[in-house]
Amino acid sequence: MYIKDQQLSKIDIMRQDDAILRILRLSYDHLPSHLKQCFAYCSLFPKNHRINKNLLIRLWMAQGFIQSTDTGRYLEDIGEDYFQDLVSGNFFQDLQEDDLGNVYSCKMHDLMHDVARLVAGDECVSFGENAESTSSARTLHVSCESVEDLPKVLPICLNQAKKLRTVIPLYRPSTSIAPMVCLKDIARLEGMRVLKLNYANISMVPSSIGNLKHLRELDLSFNPIDTLPSSIIKLQNLQTLILSKCQELKELPRDIRKLVKLRHLDLSRCTSLSYLPSGLGELTSLHTLSYFVVSNDHSTRKYHAQLNELNSLDNLRGYLRISNLGYKKEDVLEYKGLSLTKKGGLQSLVLEWERVGTLDSAEEAFNNHEAMLDGLQPHPNLRWLCLMHNMSARLPQWIMDDMISSVPNLVEISFWDCRNLQHLPPLGLLPHLKSLKLALLFMVDCIDNNNSNVLGNDDVSTRGTTPDTIVRQEEDHQTMLQKSFPRLSQLSIVNCPKLTSLPILPQLERLTLYDVNEGIRHGFVEKLSLNRLTIGGMKTLEIVPNEWLHGLVSLSRMTIARCPKLTCLSHGMQNLNKLRQLIIRECDQLDLSVDENGNALQFQALTSLRYLTIYGIPKLISLPEWLLHLTNLEVLHLSNLSNLVALPGWIGDLLSLRTLEIVQCGSLTALPEEISKLKSLECVRIAGCPRLEEACLKDTGTDWPKIAHLQIHFKELAHLDETDISIKIMGWE
């Protein structure tokens, strides 16, 4: 890219007295040339857009902006240095980190964005929602709102910008079905380096894709593709292939090993893949392989990638999920030949076993799973470990006894459906552990086994001891309890019926209890640091005990979900005066208006509440009057309330309300007159309410005069994945 420094003179002409822009000019002038082109490229992203850091570095790589060195360092690491240099120079701001502490996104200040657009000139063009085309023969890089815009953007580019190198839609489509994109036309742009077609409703990729011989990044994620053409192996310069959430994809091209420059292969959530092609281990430049599925068809395994092919991929980084692990004796031998301890770049590892069907296979799995795990020990650098569908009763030594030395840097650990597991490892000793998620552990009765093992019943005993000795032992035990889990901030427990207590967790901020033993008490109360609480799936719970809410002085978000026998809310909620968001959903017997004695609930102290969601409450006929006390409520979401017949007139007293969402409330026919009193109301969204939608139609609807001054949105209901909803409710998002 040619960077026109003289373009900055326009800034001086327009705003000569602006000291801030003069400083920005100086900052830009002092950048080395390689950083200037990287910075200018960022003009493709609109103002206030959150830029994904890893994507940005890959885009720089695809355009050849990152200069290789003689030190043998990877381009990704050099790109990380570029990013940090721009952060240090205040070209990027508002950094966000993931749960493992990695920076994953940033923003640009509006003034910095102005500078980037000026220096990029017409080489970078962003087609905004209402922007007119300004592309020219010099245009190399184009972004647009979404793939919905490509049918009008691409013809312009094909006619004017014949040397186009980048096409990036920035957002997912606003409708569930995007317009079909003509890939045959795109294949004419033979100079293309980056092509992102996620959410493009592509069911078949034409063989002409192989004409894009200079292509280095291809994103086909979130498309209904079942196969890829064999011509894709002609993309000999391809560095990144993204196929995430292509849930109908059944296989990859057999000769994918010929893409020798491939560095990033994202197959996350490609759930229809049953194997990967053999020869994958030849792609030794791979840094990203998000999903490795083990073939369980032993008759055709010679055509499928085997686990030992991972041994040659020592450059792998980030996230790796190994799925469909077997449990037969021959599988055990294969796992023993696997070496994950050499992969120091891996931060996250998910080990997922094949689900066991018959009783015989379950017994074989029970006997072999512990031996299998011995060969799956990761590198000590690992930050997140997840075990799924493991059938062994005991975990291997590297977890149970040597965890502090084998995986000392774990920040998060998850156990999902390990139903025969009897004891957890000494998790409380992990110094960096921040997140613990336990689900479908039917035999586990204690979270912190380390403390019970180190100082068990035999240690605190009256045999042969003095009273002073007993007191000291008990004090030592309490000290150990308090030192356990020193940094744990997130805990999710899902369907672990034998767990009846929680350990002392001084730093706990987020707690999810879903389908757990309702006798769970110890360690739950008076968690002063807790700011998020989810209670769900309690099959027999009739009222949330007041003691569960006692002392939660910092609680800002609370969810109550899928408690079929819950009849009323707790008076203890009155004390949650820091609560900002409340979600109540899918409780069939819940009456939101009264307490267990039939008295009207009064939540006068909930003045901090800003967001309220009421979803799937069949008994709700009218809104409870305690909403009147929510004087600072800004967003009210009402959904799947089939018996809600009318909104009360006093809704006009919620003077802070900015957004009102009404979804699948079929009995609602009109809005109250008092809604016109809501001067702060900016937006009303209505979906799945036929009679109400008709009443609110522009000009012709009977309610239109009440809301004519507002933004009204009528949307088709997007398909909701019930599994995803359940996972989010249970704290596994």
Short mmCIF file of N, CA and C in Angstrom, two decimals, residues 402-496:
data_model
loop_
_atom_site.label_atom_id
_atom_site.label_comp_id
_atom_site.label_asym_id
_atom_site.label_seq_id
_atom_site.Cartn_x
_atom_site.Cartn_y
_atom_site.Cartn_z
N ASP A 402 -0.03 -35.01 40.63
CA ASP A 402 1.05 -34.14 40.17
C ASP A 402 0.53 -32.88 39.49
N MET A 403 -0.71 -32.48 39.77
CA MET A 403 -1.31 -31.35 39.05
C MET A 403 -0.50 -30.07 39.20
N ILE A 404 0.03 -29.83 40.39
CA ILE A 404 0.76 -28.58 40.62
C ILE A 404 2.01 -28.50 39.76
N SER A 405 2.61 -29.63 39.42
CA SER A 405 3.81 -29.61 38.58
C SER A 405 3.47 -29.85 37.11
N SER A 406 2.41 -30.61 36.82
CA SER A 406 2.10 -30.94 35.43
C SER A 406 1.32 -29.84 34.72
N VAL A 407 0.37 -29.22 35.40
CA VAL A 407 -0.41 -28.13 34.79
C VAL A 407 -0.55 -26.98 35.79
N PRO A 408 0.55 -26.36 36.17
CA PRO A 408 0.51 -25.36 37.25
C PRO A 408 -0.13 -24.04 36.85
N ASN A 409 -0.26 -23.80 35.54
CA ASN A 409 -0.73 -22.48 35.08
C ASN A 409 -2.21 -22.46 34.71
N LEU A 410 -2.95 -23.48 35.08
CA LEU A 410 -4.37 -23.53 34.73
C LEU A 410 -5.11 -22.33 35.31
N VAL A 411 -5.86 -21.67 34.44
CA VAL A 411 -6.73 -20.58 34.84
C VAL A 411 -8.18 -21.06 34.89
N GLU A 412 -8.50 -22.06 34.05
CA GLU A 412 -9.86 -22.59 34.02
C GLU A 412 -9.80 -24.10 33.82
N ILE A 413 -10.67 -24.81 34.52
CA ILE A 413 -10.79 -26.25 34.34
C ILE A 413 -12.27 -26.62 34.38
N SER A 414 -12.65 -27.54 33.47
CA SER A 414 -14.05 -27.93 33.35
C SER A 414 -14.15 -29.45 33.29
N PHE A 415 -15.14 -29.99 33.99
CA PHE A 415 -15.46 -31.41 33.91
C PHE A 415 -16.92 -31.52 33.49
N TRP A 416 -17.18 -32.16 32.35
CA TRP A 416 -18.53 -32.28 31.82
C TRP A 416 -18.84 -33.76 31.56
N ASP A 417 -19.86 -34.26 32.24
CA ASP A 417 -20.33 -35.63 32.04
C ASP A 417 -19.22 -36.64 32.29
N CYS A 418 -18.58 -36.53 33.44
CA CYS A 418 -17.65 -37.56 33.91
C CYS A 418 -18.38 -38.29 35.04
N ARG A 419 -19.36 -39.06 34.67
CA ARG A 419 -20.36 -39.53 35.64
C ARG A 419 -19.86 -40.60 36.59
N ASN A 420 -18.76 -41.28 36.28
CA ASN A 420 -18.21 -42.29 37.19
C ASN A 420 -17.11 -41.72 38.08
N LEU A 421 -16.71 -40.52 37.82
CA LEU A 421 -15.62 -39.92 38.58
C LEU A 421 -16.01 -39.77 40.05
N GLN A 422 -15.15 -40.26 40.93
CA GLN A 422 -15.48 -40.26 42.35
C GLN A 422 -14.84 -39.12 43.12
N HIS A 423 -13.67 -38.68 42.67
CA HIS A 423 -12.97 -37.62 43.40
C HIS A 423 -12.37 -36.62 42.42
N LEU A 424 -12.44 -35.37 42.77
CA LEU A 424 -11.78 -34.33 41.99
C LEU A 424 -10.33 -34.19 42.44
N PRO A 425 -9.47 -33.71 41.57
CA PRO A 425 -8.08 -33.47 41.96
C PRO A 425 -7.99 -32.30 42.94
N PRO A 426 -6.81 -32.05 43.50
CA PRO A 426 -6.65 -30.96 44.48
C PRO A 426 -6.69 -29.58 43.81
N LEU A 427 -7.86 -29.22 43.33
CA LEU A 427 -8.01 -27.98 42.55
C LEU A 427 -7.70 -26.74 43.37
N GLY A 428 -7.97 -26.80 44.66
CA GLY A 428 -7.77 -25.61 45.50
C GLY A 428 -6.33 -25.18 45.60
N LEU A 429 -5.38 -26.04 45.22
CA LEU A 429 -3.96 -25.70 45.30
C LEU A 429 -3.45 -24.98 44.06
N LEU A 430 -4.27 -24.96 43.00
CA LEU A 430 -3.82 -24.29 41.77
C LEU A 430 -3.80 -22.78 42.00
N PRO A 431 -2.63 -22.16 41.92
CA PRO A 431 -2.51 -20.75 42.33
C PRO A 431 -3.19 -19.76 41.39
N HIS A 432 -3.40 -20.14 40.11
CA HIS A 432 -3.94 -19.19 39.14
C HIS A 432 -5.38 -19.50 38.75
N LEU A 433 -5.97 -20.52 39.32
CA LEU A 433 -7.30 -20.96 38.90
C LEU A 433 -8.35 -19.89 39.20
N LYS A 434 -9.05 -19.45 38.12
CA LYS A 434 -10.08 -18.43 38.25
C LYS A 434 -11.48 -18.97 37.95
N SER A 435 -11.57 -20.03 37.16
CA SER A 435 -12.88 -20.52 36.75
C SER A 435 -12.93 -22.04 36.88
N LEU A 436 -14.00 -22.53 37.52
CA LEU A 436 -14.22 -23.96 37.70
C LEU A 436 -15.65 -24.27 37.30
N LYS A 437 -15.80 -25.24 36.36
CA LYS A 437 -17.13 -25.62 35.87
C LYS A 437 -17.29 -27.13 35.99
N LEU A 438 -18.34 -27.54 36.70
CA LEU A 438 -18.60 -28.94 36.96
C LEU A 438 -20.01 -29.26 36.49
N ALA A 439 -20.15 -30.30 35.66
CA ALA A 439 -21.47 -30.68 35.16
C ALA A 439 -21.58 -32.19 35.03
N LEU A 440 -22.71 -32.73 35.46
CA LEU A 440 -23.01 -34.16 35.33
C LEU A 440 -21.94 -35.01 36.00
N LEU A 441 -21.58 -34.64 37.22
CA LEU A 441 -20.68 -35.43 38.05
C LEU A 441 -21.54 -36.07 39.13
N PHE A 442 -21.99 -37.31 38.91
CA PHE A 442 -23.00 -37.92 39.76
C PHE A 442 -22.42 -38.53 41.04
N MET A 443 -21.09 -38.77 41.06
CA MET A 443 -20.49 -39.45 42.20
C MET A 443 -19.67 -38.52 43.09
N VAL A 444 -19.35 -37.35 42.62
CA VAL A 444 -18.50 -36.42 43.37
C VAL A 444 -19.30 -35.78 44.48
N ASP A 445 -18.77 -35.81 45.71
CA ASP A 445 -19.49 -35.21 46.85
C ASP A 445 -18.73 -34.08 47.51
N CYS A 446 -17.55 -33.75 46.97
CA CYS A 446 -16.76 -32.68 47.57
C CYS A 446 -15.94 -32.01 46.48
N ILE A 447 -15.89 -30.67 46.51
CA ILE A 447 -15.13 -29.94 45.50
C ILE A 447 -13.65 -29.89 45.85
N ASP A 448 -13.35 -29.62 47.11
CA ASP A 448 -11.96 -29.42 47.49
C ASP A 448 -11.46 -30.63 48.25
N ASN A 449 -11.21 -31.71 47.50
CA ASN A 449 -10.76 -32.94 48.14
C ASN A 449 -9.39 -32.79 48.78
N ASN A 450 -8.62 -31.83 48.33
CA ASN A 450 -7.29 -31.67 48.89
C ASN A 450 -7.36 -31.43 50.39
N ASN A 451 -8.27 -30.57 50.79
CA ASN A 451 -8.36 -30.25 52.21
C ASN A 451 -8.85 -31.43 53.03
N SER A 452 -9.82 -32.19 52.49
CA SER A 452 -10.32 -33.34 53.23
C SER A 452 -9.27 -34.45 53.29
N ASN A 453 -8.41 -34.53 52.24
CA ASN A 453 -7.38 -35.56 52.24
C ASN A 453 -6.21 -35.19 53.15
N VAL A 454 -5.81 -33.93 53.08
CA VAL A 454 -4.65 -33.50 53.86
C VAL A 454 -4.96 -33.48 55.34
N LEU A 455 -6.16 -33.09 55.69
CA LEU A 455 -6.52 -33.00 57.08
C LEU A 455 -7.89 -33.65 57.25
N GLY A 456 -7.90 -34.97 57.21
CA GLY A 456 -9.16 -35.70 57.27
C GLY A 456 -9.57 -36.03 58.68
N ASN A 457 -10.47 -36.99 58.79
CA ASN A 457 -11.02 -37.32 60.10
C ASN A 457 -9.97 -37.87 61.05
N ASP A 458 -9.00 -38.60 60.48
CA ASP A 458 -7.98 -39.18 61.35
C ASP A 458 -7.03 -38.13 61.88
N ASP A 459 -6.91 -36.99 61.17
CA ASP A 459 -5.98 -35.95 61.59
C ASP A 459 -6.55 -35.12 62.73
N VAL A 460 -7.82 -34.83 62.66
CA VAL A 460 -8.45 -34.09 63.75
C VAL A 460 -9.15 -35.11 64.63
N SER A 461 -8.44 -35.60 65.56
CA SER A 461 -8.92 -36.72 66.38
C SER A 461 -8.62 -36.42 67.83
N THR A 462 -9.37 -37.03 68.70
CA THR A 462 -9.15 -36.84 70.15
C THR A 462 -8.26 -37.93 70.72
N ARG A 463 -7.86 -38.92 69.90
CA ARG A 463 -7.06 -40.02 70.42
C ARG A 463 -5.63 -39.57 70.66
N GLY A 464 -5.19 -39.62 71.91
CA GLY A 464 -3.81 -39.33 72.26
C GLY A 464 -3.42 -37.88 72.10
N THR A 465 -4.37 -36.96 72.16
CA THR A 465 -4.05 -35.55 72.01
C THR A 465 -4.62 -34.77 73.17
N THR A 466 -4.06 -33.60 73.36
CA THR A 466 -4.55 -32.70 74.40
C THR A 466 -5.57 -31.76 73.79
N PRO A 467 -6.38 -31.11 74.59
CA PRO A 467 -7.32 -30.12 74.05
C PRO A 467 -6.63 -29.02 73.26
N ASP A 468 -5.44 -28.58 73.71
CA ASP A 468 -4.72 -27.53 72.98
C ASP A 468 -4.31 -28.01 71.59
N THR A 469 -3.91 -29.29 71.49
CA THR A 469 -3.51 -29.85 70.20
C THR A 469 -4.69 -29.88 69.24
N ILE A 470 -5.84 -30.28 69.77
CA ILE A 470 -7.04 -30.33 68.94
C ILE A 470 -7.39 -28.94 68.41
N VAL A 471 -7.30 -27.94 69.27
CA VAL A 471 -7.61 -26.57 68.85
C VAL A 471 -6.66 -26.12 67.76
N ARG A 472 -5.33 -26.43 67.93
CA ARG A 472 -4.35 -26.03 66.92
C ARG A 472 -4.61 -26.71 65.59
N GLN A 473 -4.97 -28.00 65.66
CA GLN A 473 -5.26 -28.73 64.42
C GLN A 473 -6.47 -28.13 63.71
N GLU A 474 -7.47 -27.79 64.47
CA GLU A 474 -8.66 -27.20 63.86
C GLU A 474 -8.35 -25.83 63.27
N GLU A 475 -7.51 -25.05 63.97
CA GLU A 475 -7.11 -23.74 63.44
C GLU A 475 -6.30 -23.90 62.16
N ASP A 476 -5.39 -24.89 62.14
CA ASP A 476 -4.61 -25.14 60.93
C ASP A 476 -5.52 -25.53 59.78
N HIS A 477 -6.53 -26.34 60.08
CA HIS A 477 -7.46 -26.77 59.04
C HIS A 477 -8.21 -25.57 58.47
N GLN A 478 -8.66 -24.67 59.33
CA GLN A 478 -9.37 -23.49 58.86
C GLN A 478 -8.45 -22.59 58.03
N THR A 479 -7.17 -22.51 58.43
CA THR A 479 -6.21 -21.71 57.66
C THR A 479 -6.03 -22.29 56.27
N MET A 480 -5.95 -23.62 56.17
CA MET A 480 -5.81 -24.27 54.87
C MET A 480 -7.05 -24.03 54.01
N LEU A 481 -8.22 -24.09 54.64
CA LEU A 481 -9.44 -23.83 53.89
C LEU A 481 -9.44 -22.44 53.29
N GLN A 482 -8.97 -21.47 54.06
CA GLN A 482 -8.98 -20.09 53.60
C GLN A 482 -7.95 -19.84 52.51
N LYS A 483 -6.88 -20.64 52.49
CA LYS A 483 -5.86 -20.50 51.45
C LYS A 483 -6.25 -21.24 50.18
N SER A 484 -7.24 -22.10 50.27
CA SER A 484 -7.67 -22.86 49.10
C SER A 484 -8.39 -21.96 48.11
N PHE A 485 -8.21 -22.23 46.83
CA PHE A 485 -8.83 -21.44 45.75
C PHE A 485 -8.59 -19.94 45.95
N PRO A 486 -7.35 -19.51 45.99
CA PRO A 486 -7.07 -18.10 46.32
C PRO A 486 -7.56 -17.10 45.28
N ARG A 487 -7.78 -17.55 44.01
CA ARG A 487 -8.17 -16.60 42.96
C ARG A 487 -9.44 -17.00 42.24
N LEU A 488 -10.13 -18.03 42.70
CA LEU A 488 -11.32 -18.50 41.98
C LEU A 488 -12.40 -17.43 42.01
N SER A 489 -12.81 -17.00 40.79
CA SER A 489 -13.83 -15.96 40.68
C SER A 489 -15.11 -16.45 40.02
N GLN A 490 -15.06 -17.61 39.32
CA GLN A 490 -16.24 -18.14 38.64
C GLN A 490 -16.41 -19.61 38.99
N LEU A 491 -17.63 -19.98 39.41
CA LEU A 491 -17.94 -21.36 39.74
C LEU A 491 -19.30 -21.71 39.16
N SER A 492 -19.35 -22.78 38.34
CA SER A 492 -20.60 -23.28 37.78
C SER A 492 -20.76 -24.74 38.19
N ILE A 493 -21.92 -25.06 38.75
CA ILE A 493 -22.21 -26.44 39.15
C ILE A 493 -23.53 -26.83 38.52
N VAL A 494 -23.50 -27.87 37.69
CA VAL A 494 -24.68 -28.30 36.95
C VAL A 494 -24.91 -29.79 37.18
N ASN A 495 -26.03 -30.15 37.80
CA ASN A 495 -26.43 -31.53 37.99
C ASN A 495 -25.33 -32.36 38.64
N CYS A 496 -24.94 -31.95 39.82
CA CYS A 496 -24.00 -32.71 40.65
C CYS A 496 -24.74 -33.03 41.95
#
